[in-house]
PDB file of C-alpha atoms in Angstrom:
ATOM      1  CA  UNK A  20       0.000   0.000   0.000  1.00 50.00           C
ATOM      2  CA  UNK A  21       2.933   2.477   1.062  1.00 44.00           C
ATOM      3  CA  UNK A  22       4.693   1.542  -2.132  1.00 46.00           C
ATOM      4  CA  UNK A  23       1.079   2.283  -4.356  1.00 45.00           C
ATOM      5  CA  UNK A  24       1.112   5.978  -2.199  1.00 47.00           C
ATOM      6  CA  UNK A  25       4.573   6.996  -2.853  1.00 48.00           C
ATOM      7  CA  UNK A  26       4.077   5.732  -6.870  1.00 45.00           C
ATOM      8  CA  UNK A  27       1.073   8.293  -7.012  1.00 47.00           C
ATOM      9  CA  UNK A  28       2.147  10.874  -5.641  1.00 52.00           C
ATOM     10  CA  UNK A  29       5.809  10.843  -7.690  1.00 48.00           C
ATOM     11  CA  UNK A  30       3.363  10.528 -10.757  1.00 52.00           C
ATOM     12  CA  UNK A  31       0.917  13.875  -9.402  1.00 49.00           C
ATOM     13  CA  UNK A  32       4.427  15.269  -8.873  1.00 49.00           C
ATOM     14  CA  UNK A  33       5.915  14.851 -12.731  1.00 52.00           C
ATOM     15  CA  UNK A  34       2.791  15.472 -14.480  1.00 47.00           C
ATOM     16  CA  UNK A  35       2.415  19.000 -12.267  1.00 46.00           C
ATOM     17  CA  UNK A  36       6.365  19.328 -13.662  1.00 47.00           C
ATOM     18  CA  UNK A  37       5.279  18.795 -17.486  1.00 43.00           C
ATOM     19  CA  UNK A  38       2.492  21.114 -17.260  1.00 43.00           C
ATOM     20  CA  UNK A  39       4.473  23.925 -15.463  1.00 44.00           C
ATOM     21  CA  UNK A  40       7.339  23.616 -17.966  1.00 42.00           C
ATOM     22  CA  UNK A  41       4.577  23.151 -20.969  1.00 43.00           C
ATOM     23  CA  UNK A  42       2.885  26.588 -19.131  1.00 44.00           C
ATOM     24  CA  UNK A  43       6.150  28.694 -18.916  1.00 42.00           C
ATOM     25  CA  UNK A  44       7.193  27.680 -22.588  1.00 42.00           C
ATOM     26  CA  UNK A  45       3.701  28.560 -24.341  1.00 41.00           C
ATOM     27  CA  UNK A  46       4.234  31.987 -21.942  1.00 41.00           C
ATOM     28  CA  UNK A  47       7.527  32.556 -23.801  1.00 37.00           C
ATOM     29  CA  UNK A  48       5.825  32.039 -27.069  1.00 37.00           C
ATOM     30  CA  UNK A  49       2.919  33.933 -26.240  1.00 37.00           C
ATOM     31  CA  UNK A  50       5.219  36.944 -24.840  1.00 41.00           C
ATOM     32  CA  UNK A  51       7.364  36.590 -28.024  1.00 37.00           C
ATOM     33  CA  UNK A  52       3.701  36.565 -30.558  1.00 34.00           C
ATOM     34  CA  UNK A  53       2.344  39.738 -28.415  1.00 38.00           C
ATOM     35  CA  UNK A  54       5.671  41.237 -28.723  1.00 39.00           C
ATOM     36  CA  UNK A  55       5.977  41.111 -32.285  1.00 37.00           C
ATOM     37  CA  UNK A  56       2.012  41.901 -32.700  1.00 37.00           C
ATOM     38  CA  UNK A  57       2.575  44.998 -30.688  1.00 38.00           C
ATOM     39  CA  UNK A  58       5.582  46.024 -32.953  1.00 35.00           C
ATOM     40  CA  UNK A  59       3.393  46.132 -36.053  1.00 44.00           C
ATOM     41  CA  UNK A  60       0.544  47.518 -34.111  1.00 46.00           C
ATOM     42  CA  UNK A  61       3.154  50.200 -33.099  1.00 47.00           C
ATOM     43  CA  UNK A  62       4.629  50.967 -36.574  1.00 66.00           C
ATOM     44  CA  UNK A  63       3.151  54.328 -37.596  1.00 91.00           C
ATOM     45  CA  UNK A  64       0.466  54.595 -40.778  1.00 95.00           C
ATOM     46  CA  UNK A  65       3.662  56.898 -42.536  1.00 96.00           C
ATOM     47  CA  UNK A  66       5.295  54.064 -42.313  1.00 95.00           C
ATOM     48  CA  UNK A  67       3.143  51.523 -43.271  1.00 95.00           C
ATOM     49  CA  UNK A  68       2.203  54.019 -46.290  1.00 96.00           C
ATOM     50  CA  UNK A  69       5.995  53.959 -47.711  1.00 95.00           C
ATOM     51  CA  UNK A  70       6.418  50.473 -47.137  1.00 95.00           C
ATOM     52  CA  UNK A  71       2.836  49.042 -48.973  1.00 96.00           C
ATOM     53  CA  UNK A  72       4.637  52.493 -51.603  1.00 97.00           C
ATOM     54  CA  UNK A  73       0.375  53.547 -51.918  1.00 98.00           C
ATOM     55  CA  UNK A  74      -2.110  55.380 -49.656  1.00 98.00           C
ATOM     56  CA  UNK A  75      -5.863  54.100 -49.015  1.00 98.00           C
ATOM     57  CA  UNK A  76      -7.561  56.879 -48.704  1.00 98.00           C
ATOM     58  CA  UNK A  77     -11.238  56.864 -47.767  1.00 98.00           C
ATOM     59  CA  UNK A  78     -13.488  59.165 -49.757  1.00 98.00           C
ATOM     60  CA  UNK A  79     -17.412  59.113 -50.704  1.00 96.00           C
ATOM     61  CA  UNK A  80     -18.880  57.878 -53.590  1.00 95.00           C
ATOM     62  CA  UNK A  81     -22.204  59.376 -53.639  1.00 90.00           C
ATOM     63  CA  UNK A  82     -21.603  63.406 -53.119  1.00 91.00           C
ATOM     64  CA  UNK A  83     -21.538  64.942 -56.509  1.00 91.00           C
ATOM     65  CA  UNK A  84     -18.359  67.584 -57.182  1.00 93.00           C
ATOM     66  CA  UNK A  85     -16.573  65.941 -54.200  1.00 96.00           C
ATOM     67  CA  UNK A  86     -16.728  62.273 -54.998  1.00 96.00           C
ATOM     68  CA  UNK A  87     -18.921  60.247 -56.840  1.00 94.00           C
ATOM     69  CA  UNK A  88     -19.199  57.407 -58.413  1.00 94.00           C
ATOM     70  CA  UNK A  89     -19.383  57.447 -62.331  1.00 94.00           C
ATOM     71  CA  UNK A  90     -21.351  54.923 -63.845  1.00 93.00           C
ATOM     72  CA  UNK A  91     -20.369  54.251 -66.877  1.00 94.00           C
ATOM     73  CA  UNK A  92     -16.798  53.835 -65.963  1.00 95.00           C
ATOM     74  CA  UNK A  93     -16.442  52.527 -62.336  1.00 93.00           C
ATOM     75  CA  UNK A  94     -14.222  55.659 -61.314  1.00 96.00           C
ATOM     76  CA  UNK A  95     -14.739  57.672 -58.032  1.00 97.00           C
ATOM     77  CA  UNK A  96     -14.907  61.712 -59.514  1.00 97.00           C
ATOM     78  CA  UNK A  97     -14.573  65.030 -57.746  1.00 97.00           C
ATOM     79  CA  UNK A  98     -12.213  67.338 -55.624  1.00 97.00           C
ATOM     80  CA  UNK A  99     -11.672  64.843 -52.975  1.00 98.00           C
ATOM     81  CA  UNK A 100     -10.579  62.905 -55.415  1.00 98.00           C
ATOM     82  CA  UNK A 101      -7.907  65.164 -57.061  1.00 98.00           C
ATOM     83  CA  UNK A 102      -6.547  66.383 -54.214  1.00 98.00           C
ATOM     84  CA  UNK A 103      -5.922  62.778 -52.783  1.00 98.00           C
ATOM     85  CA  UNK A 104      -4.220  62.260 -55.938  1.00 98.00           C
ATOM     86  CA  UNK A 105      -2.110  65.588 -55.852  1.00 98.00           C
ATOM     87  CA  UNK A 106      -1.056  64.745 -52.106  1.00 98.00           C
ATOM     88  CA  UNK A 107       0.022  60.939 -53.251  1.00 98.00           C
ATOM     89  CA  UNK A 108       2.196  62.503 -55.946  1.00 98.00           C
ATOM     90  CA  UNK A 109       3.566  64.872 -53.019  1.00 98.00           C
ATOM     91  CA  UNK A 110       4.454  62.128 -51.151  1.00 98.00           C
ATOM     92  CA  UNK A 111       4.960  59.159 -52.964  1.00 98.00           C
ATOM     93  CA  UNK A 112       5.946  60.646 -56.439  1.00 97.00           C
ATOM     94  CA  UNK A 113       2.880  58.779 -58.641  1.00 98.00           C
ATOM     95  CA  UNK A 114      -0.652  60.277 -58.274  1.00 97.00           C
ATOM     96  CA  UNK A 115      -1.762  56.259 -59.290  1.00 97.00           C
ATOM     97  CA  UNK A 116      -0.447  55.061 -56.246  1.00 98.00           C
ATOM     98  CA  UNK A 117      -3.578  55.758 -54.148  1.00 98.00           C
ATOM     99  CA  UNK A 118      -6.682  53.146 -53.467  1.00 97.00           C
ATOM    100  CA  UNK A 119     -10.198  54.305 -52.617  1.00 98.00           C
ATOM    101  CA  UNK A 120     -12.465  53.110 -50.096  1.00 97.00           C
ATOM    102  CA  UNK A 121     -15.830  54.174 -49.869  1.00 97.00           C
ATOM    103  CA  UNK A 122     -16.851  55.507 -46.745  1.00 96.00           C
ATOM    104  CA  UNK A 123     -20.426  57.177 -45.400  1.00 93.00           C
ATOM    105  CA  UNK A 124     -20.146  60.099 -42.691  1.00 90.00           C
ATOM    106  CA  UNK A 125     -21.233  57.026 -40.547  1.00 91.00           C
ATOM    107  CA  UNK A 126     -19.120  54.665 -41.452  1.00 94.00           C
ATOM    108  CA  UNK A 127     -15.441  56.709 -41.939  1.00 95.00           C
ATOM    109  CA  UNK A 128     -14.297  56.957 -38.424  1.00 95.00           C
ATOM    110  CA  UNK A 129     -14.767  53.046 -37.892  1.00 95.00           C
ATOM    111  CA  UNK A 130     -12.777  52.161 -40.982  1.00 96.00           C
ATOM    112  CA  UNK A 131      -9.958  54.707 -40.319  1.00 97.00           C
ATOM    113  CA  UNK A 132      -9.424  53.295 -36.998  1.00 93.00           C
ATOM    114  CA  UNK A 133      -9.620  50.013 -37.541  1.00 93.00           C
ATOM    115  CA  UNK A 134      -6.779  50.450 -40.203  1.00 94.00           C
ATOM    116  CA  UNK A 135      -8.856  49.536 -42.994  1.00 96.00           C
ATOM    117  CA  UNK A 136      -8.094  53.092 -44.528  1.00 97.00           C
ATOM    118  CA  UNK A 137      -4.971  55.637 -43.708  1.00 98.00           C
ATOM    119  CA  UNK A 138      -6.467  58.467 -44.487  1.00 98.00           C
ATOM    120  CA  UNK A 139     -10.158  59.943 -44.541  1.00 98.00           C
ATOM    121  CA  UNK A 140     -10.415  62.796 -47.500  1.00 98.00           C
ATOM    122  CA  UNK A 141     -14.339  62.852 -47.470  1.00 96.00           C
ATOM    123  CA  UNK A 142     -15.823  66.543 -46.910  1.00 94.00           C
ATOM    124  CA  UNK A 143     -15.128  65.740 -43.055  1.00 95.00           C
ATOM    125  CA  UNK A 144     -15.547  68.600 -40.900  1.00 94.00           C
ATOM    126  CA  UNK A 145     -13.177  69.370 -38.328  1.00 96.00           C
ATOM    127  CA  UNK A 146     -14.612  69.534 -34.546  1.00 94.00           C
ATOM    128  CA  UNK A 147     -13.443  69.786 -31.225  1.00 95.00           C
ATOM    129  CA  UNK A 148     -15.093  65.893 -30.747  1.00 94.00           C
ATOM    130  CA  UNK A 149     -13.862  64.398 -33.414  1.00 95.00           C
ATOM    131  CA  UNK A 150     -10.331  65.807 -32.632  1.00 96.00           C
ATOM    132  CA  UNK A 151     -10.545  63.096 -29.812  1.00 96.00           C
ATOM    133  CA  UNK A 152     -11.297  60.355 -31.939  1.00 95.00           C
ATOM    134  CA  UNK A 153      -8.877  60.740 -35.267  1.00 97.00           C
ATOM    135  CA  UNK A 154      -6.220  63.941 -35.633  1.00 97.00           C
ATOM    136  CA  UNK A 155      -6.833  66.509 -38.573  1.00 98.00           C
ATOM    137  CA  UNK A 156      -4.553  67.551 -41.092  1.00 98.00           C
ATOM    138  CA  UNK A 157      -4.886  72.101 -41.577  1.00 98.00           C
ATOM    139  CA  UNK A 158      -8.056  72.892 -43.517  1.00 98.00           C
ATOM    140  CA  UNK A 159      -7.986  72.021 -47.119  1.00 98.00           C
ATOM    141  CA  UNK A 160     -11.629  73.657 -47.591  1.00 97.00           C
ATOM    142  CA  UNK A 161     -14.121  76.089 -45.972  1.00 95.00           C
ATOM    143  CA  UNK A 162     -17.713  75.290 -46.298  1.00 95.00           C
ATOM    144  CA  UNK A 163     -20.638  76.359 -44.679  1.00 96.00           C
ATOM    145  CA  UNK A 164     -23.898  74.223 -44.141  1.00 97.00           C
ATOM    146  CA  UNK A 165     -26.752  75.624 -45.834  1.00 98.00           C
ATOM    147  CA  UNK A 166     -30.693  74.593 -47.031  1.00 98.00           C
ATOM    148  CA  UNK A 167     -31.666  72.995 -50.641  1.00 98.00           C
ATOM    149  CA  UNK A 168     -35.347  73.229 -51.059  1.00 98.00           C
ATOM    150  CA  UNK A 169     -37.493  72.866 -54.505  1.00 98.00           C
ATOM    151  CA  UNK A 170     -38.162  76.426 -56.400  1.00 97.00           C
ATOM    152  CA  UNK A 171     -40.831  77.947 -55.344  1.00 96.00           C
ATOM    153  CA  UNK A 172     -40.733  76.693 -51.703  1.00 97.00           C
ATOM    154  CA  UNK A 173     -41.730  79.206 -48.950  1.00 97.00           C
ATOM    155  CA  UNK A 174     -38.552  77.885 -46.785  1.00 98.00           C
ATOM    156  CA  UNK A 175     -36.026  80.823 -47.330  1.00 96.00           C
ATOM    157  CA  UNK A 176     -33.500  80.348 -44.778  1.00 96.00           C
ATOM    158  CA  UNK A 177     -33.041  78.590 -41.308  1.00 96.00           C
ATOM    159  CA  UNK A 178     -35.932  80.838 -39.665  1.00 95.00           C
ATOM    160  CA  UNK A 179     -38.670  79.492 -41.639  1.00 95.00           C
ATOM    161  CA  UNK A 180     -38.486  75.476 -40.482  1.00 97.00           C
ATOM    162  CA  UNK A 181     -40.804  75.830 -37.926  1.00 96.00           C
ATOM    163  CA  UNK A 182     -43.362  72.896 -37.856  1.00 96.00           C
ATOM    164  CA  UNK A 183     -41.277  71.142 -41.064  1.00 98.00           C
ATOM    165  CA  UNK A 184     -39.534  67.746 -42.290  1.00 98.00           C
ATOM    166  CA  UNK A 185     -35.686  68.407 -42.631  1.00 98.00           C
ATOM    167  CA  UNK A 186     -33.454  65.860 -43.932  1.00 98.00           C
ATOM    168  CA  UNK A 187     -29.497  65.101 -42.803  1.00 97.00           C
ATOM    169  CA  UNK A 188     -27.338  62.051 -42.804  1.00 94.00           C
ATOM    170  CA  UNK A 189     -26.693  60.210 -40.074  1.00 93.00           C
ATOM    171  CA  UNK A 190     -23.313  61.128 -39.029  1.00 87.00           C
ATOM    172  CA  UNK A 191     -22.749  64.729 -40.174  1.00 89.00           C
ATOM    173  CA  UNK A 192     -22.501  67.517 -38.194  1.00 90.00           C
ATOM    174  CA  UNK A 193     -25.526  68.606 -40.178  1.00 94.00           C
ATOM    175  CA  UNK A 194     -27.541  66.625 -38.291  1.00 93.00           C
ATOM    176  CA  UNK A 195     -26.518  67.959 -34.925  1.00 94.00           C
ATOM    177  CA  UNK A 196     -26.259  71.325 -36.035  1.00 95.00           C
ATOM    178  CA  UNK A 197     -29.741  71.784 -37.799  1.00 97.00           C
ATOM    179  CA  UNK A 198     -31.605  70.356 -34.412  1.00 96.00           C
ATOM    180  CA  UNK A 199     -29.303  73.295 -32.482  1.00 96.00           C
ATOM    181  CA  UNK A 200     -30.259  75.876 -34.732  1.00 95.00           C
ATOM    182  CA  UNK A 201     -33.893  74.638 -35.385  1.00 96.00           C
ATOM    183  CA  UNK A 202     -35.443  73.209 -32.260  1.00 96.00           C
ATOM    184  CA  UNK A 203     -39.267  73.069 -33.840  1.00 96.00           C
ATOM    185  CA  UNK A 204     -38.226  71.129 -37.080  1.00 97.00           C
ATOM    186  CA  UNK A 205     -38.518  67.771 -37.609  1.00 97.00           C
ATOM    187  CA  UNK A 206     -35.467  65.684 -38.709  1.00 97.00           C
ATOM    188  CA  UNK A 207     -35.664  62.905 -40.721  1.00 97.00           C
ATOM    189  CA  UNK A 208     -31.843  61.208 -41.171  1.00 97.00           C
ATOM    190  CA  UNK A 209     -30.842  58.870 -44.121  1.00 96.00           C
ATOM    191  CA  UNK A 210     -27.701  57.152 -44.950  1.00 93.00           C
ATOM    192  CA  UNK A 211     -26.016  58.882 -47.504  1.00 92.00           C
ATOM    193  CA  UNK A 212     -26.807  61.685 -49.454  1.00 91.00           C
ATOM    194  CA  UNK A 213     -27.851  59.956 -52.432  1.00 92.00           C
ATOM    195  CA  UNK A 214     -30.642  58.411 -50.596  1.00 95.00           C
ATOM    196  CA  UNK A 215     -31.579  62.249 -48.511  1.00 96.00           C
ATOM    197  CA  UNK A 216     -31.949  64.241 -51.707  1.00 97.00           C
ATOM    198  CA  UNK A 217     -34.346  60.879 -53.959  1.00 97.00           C
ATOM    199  CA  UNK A 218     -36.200  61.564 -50.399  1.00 98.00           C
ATOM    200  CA  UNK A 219     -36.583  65.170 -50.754  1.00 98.00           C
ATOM    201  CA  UNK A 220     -37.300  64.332 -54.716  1.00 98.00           C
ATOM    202  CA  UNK A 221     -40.078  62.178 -53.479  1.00 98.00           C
ATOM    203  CA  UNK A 222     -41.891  64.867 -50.804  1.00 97.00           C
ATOM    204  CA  UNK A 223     -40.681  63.131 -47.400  1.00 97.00           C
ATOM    205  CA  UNK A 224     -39.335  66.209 -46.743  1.00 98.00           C
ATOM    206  CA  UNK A 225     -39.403  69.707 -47.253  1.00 98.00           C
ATOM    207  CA  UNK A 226     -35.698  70.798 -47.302  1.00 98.00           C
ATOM    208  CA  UNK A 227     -32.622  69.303 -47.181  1.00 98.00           C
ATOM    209  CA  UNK A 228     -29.608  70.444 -45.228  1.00 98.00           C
ATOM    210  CA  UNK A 229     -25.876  69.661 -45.347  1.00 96.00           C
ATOM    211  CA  UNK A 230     -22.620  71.824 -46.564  1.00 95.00           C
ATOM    212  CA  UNK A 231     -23.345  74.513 -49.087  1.00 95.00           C
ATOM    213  CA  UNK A 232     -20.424  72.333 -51.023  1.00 91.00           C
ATOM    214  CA  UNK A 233     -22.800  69.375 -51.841  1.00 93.00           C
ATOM    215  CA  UNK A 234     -25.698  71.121 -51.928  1.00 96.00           C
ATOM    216  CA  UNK A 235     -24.602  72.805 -54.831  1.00 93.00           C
ATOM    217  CA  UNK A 236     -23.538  69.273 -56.455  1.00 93.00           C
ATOM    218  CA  UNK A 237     -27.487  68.480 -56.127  1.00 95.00           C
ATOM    219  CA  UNK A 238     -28.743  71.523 -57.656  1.00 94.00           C
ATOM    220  CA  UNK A 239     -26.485  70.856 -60.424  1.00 90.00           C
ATOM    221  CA  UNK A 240     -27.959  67.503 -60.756  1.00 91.00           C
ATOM    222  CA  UNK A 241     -30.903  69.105 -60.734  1.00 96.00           C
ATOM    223  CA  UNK A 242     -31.863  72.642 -61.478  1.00 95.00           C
ATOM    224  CA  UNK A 243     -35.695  72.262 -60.094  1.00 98.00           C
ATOM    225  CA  UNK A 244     -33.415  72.769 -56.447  1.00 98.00           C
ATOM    226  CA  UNK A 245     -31.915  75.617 -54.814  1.00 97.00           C
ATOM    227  CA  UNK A 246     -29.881  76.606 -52.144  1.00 97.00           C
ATOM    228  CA  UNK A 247     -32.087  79.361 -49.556  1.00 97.00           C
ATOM    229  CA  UNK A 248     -31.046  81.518 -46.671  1.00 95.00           C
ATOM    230  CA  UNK A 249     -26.927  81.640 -47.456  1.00 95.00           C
ATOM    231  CA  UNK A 250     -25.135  79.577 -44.920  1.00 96.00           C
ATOM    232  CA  UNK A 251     -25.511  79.601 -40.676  1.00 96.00           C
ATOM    233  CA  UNK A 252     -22.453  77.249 -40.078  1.00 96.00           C
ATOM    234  CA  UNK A 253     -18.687  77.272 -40.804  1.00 94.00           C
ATOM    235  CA  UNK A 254     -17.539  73.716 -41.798  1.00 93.00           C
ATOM    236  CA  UNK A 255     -13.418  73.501 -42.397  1.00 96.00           C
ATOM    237  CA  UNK A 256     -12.866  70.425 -43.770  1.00 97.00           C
ATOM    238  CA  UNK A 257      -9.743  68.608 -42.588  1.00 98.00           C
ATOM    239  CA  UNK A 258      -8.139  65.075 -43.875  1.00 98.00           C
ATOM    240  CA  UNK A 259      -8.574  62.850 -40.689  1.00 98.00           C
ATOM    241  CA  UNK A 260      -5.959  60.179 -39.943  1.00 98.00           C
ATOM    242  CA  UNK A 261      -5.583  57.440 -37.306  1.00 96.00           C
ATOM    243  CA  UNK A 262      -4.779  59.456 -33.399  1.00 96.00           C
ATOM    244  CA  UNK A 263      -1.110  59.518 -32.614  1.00 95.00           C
ATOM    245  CA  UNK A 264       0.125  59.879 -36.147  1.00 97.00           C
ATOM    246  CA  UNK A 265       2.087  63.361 -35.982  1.00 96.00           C
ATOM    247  CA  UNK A 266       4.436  62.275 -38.802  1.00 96.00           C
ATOM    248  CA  UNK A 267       1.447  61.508 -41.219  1.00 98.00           C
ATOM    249  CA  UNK A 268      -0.356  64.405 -40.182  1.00 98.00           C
ATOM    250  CA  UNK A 269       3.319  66.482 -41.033  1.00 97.00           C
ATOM    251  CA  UNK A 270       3.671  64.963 -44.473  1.00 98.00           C
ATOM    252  CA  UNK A 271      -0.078  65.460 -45.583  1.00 98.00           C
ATOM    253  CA  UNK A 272       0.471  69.150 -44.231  1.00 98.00           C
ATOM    254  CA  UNK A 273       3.550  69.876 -46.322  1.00 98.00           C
ATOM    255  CA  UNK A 274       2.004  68.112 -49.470  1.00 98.00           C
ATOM    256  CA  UNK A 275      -1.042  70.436 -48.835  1.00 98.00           C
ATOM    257  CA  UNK A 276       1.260  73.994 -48.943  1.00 98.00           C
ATOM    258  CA  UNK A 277       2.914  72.522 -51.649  1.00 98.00           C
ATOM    259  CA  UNK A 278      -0.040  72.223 -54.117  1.00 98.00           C
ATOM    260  CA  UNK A 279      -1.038  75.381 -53.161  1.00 97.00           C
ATOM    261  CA  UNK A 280       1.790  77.150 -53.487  1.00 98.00           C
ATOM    262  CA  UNK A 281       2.424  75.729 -57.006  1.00 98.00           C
ATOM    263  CA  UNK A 282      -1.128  76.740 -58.180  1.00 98.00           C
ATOM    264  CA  UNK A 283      -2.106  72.827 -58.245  1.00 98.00           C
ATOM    265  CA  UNK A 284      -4.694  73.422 -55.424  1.00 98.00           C
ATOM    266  CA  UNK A 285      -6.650  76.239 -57.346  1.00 97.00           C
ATOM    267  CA  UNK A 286      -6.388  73.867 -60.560  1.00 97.00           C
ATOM    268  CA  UNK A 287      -8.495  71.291 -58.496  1.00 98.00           C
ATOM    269  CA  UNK A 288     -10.706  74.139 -56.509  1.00 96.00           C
ATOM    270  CA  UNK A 289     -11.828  75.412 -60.030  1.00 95.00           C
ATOM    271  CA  UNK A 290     -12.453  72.071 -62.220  1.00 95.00           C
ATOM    272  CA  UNK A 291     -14.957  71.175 -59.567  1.00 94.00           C
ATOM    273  CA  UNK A 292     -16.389  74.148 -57.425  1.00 90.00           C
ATOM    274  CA  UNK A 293     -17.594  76.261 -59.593  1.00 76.00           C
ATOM    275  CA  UNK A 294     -20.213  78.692 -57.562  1.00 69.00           C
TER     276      UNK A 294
END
């Protein structure tokens, strides 16, 4: 019987010893695997940028002058679109090394920092919020938000929504702002702007509001729409990259002065904005 003890327990004792040895070595391993993870999770999106030689930039698809999607050939047009070229040809010396990612004002925070996208160039205004969430490049355009309503419409500026249906997209600082400014309208919020203004088109509402700089894109689209009451905002757009990213953020920013000191910037601003 003592032999059949002292057998068990030197058998509990070297099977503890192979799990403690197993435990320590798959620690090792596992310090080794979150050591190297955090080294890539570390390297900076400048760096990633010149080693992958391409930016992803994240841009809209559906806001007309800034960037939309052209149907007959696949490609993403618009002044967004240029200037993410331009600044890819600043910094990486080929305006084709760039890939485009469509975002929503929704959806473009998640994706940029989730490092699906480096960079967000998507009519993005800059706030004091979303300066906690992502880190702005300087302003590469000044918009204000404004009102598209049908011609003819007895809405003529941000006094005379009392009692009506405004529409915004979820996400934009259009949404917060016209409840601010409007208190007695009713806001009805859609997913992009493609789907606000068919929703305007089709009576659910009885204006529209976002930037003056898309609005105009829509009454382009279609001259039955115009813009009422000037603008009662100041929107500065910024390009918005992943928090922490100085270096980025100092490369975008001398890419910027340089296209507009060379004249390149006012090339883009007039091909597209034209009011």
């Amino acid at each position: 019987m003592f032999k059949k003890k002292k057998w068990l327990k030197l058998s509990l004792l070297s099977l503890l010893a192979v799990i403690l040895l197993a435990g320590c070595g798959g620690g090792k391993e596992s310090d080794k695997a979150e050591e190297g993870g955090g080294k890539d999770k570390a390297k900076d999106v400048l760096a990633q940028v010149k080693e992958k030689d391409k930016i992803v930039f994240g841009v809209k698809n559906d806001t007309r002058l800034f960037g939309l999607k052209n149907p007959k050939t696949g490609d993403v047009e618009g002044f967004d679109i240029d200037i993410a070229k331009a600044l890819a040809a600043e910094i990486l010396g080929d305006e084709n090394k760039v890939e485009f990612k469509e975002v929503t004002s929704k959806t473009r925070m998640a994706l940029l920092n989730n490092g699906d996208i480096d960079a967000i160039v998507a009519t993005m205004t800059i706030t004091e919020d979303r300066k906690k969430e992502v880190d702005f490049t300087d302003v590469y355009f000044d918009a204000g938000q404004s009102l598209l309503v049908k011609k003819g419409s007895d809405i003529k500026g941000i006094d005379s929504l009392k009692g009506k249906k405004v529409l915004a997209v979820k996400g934009s600082t259009s949404s917060i702002n016209i409840r601010e400014k409007a208190p007695e309208a009713q806001v009805l919020e859609f997913e992009n702007y493609s789907e606000a203004f068919a929703a305007l088109k089709s009576g659910q509402g009885d204006a529209l509001t976002t930037d003056d700089s898309i609005l105009y894109g829509m009454a382009d689209e279609d001259p039955s729409y115009e813009l009422v009451g000037g603008t009662f905002t100041e929107e500065p757009y910024g390009i918005a990259v992943k928090k922490g990213n100085a270096d980025f953020v100092g490369e975008l920013n001398k890419a910027l002065k340089s296209l507009k000191d060379s004249g390149k910037y006012d090339e883009i601003h007039d091909k597209w904005i034209k009011h």
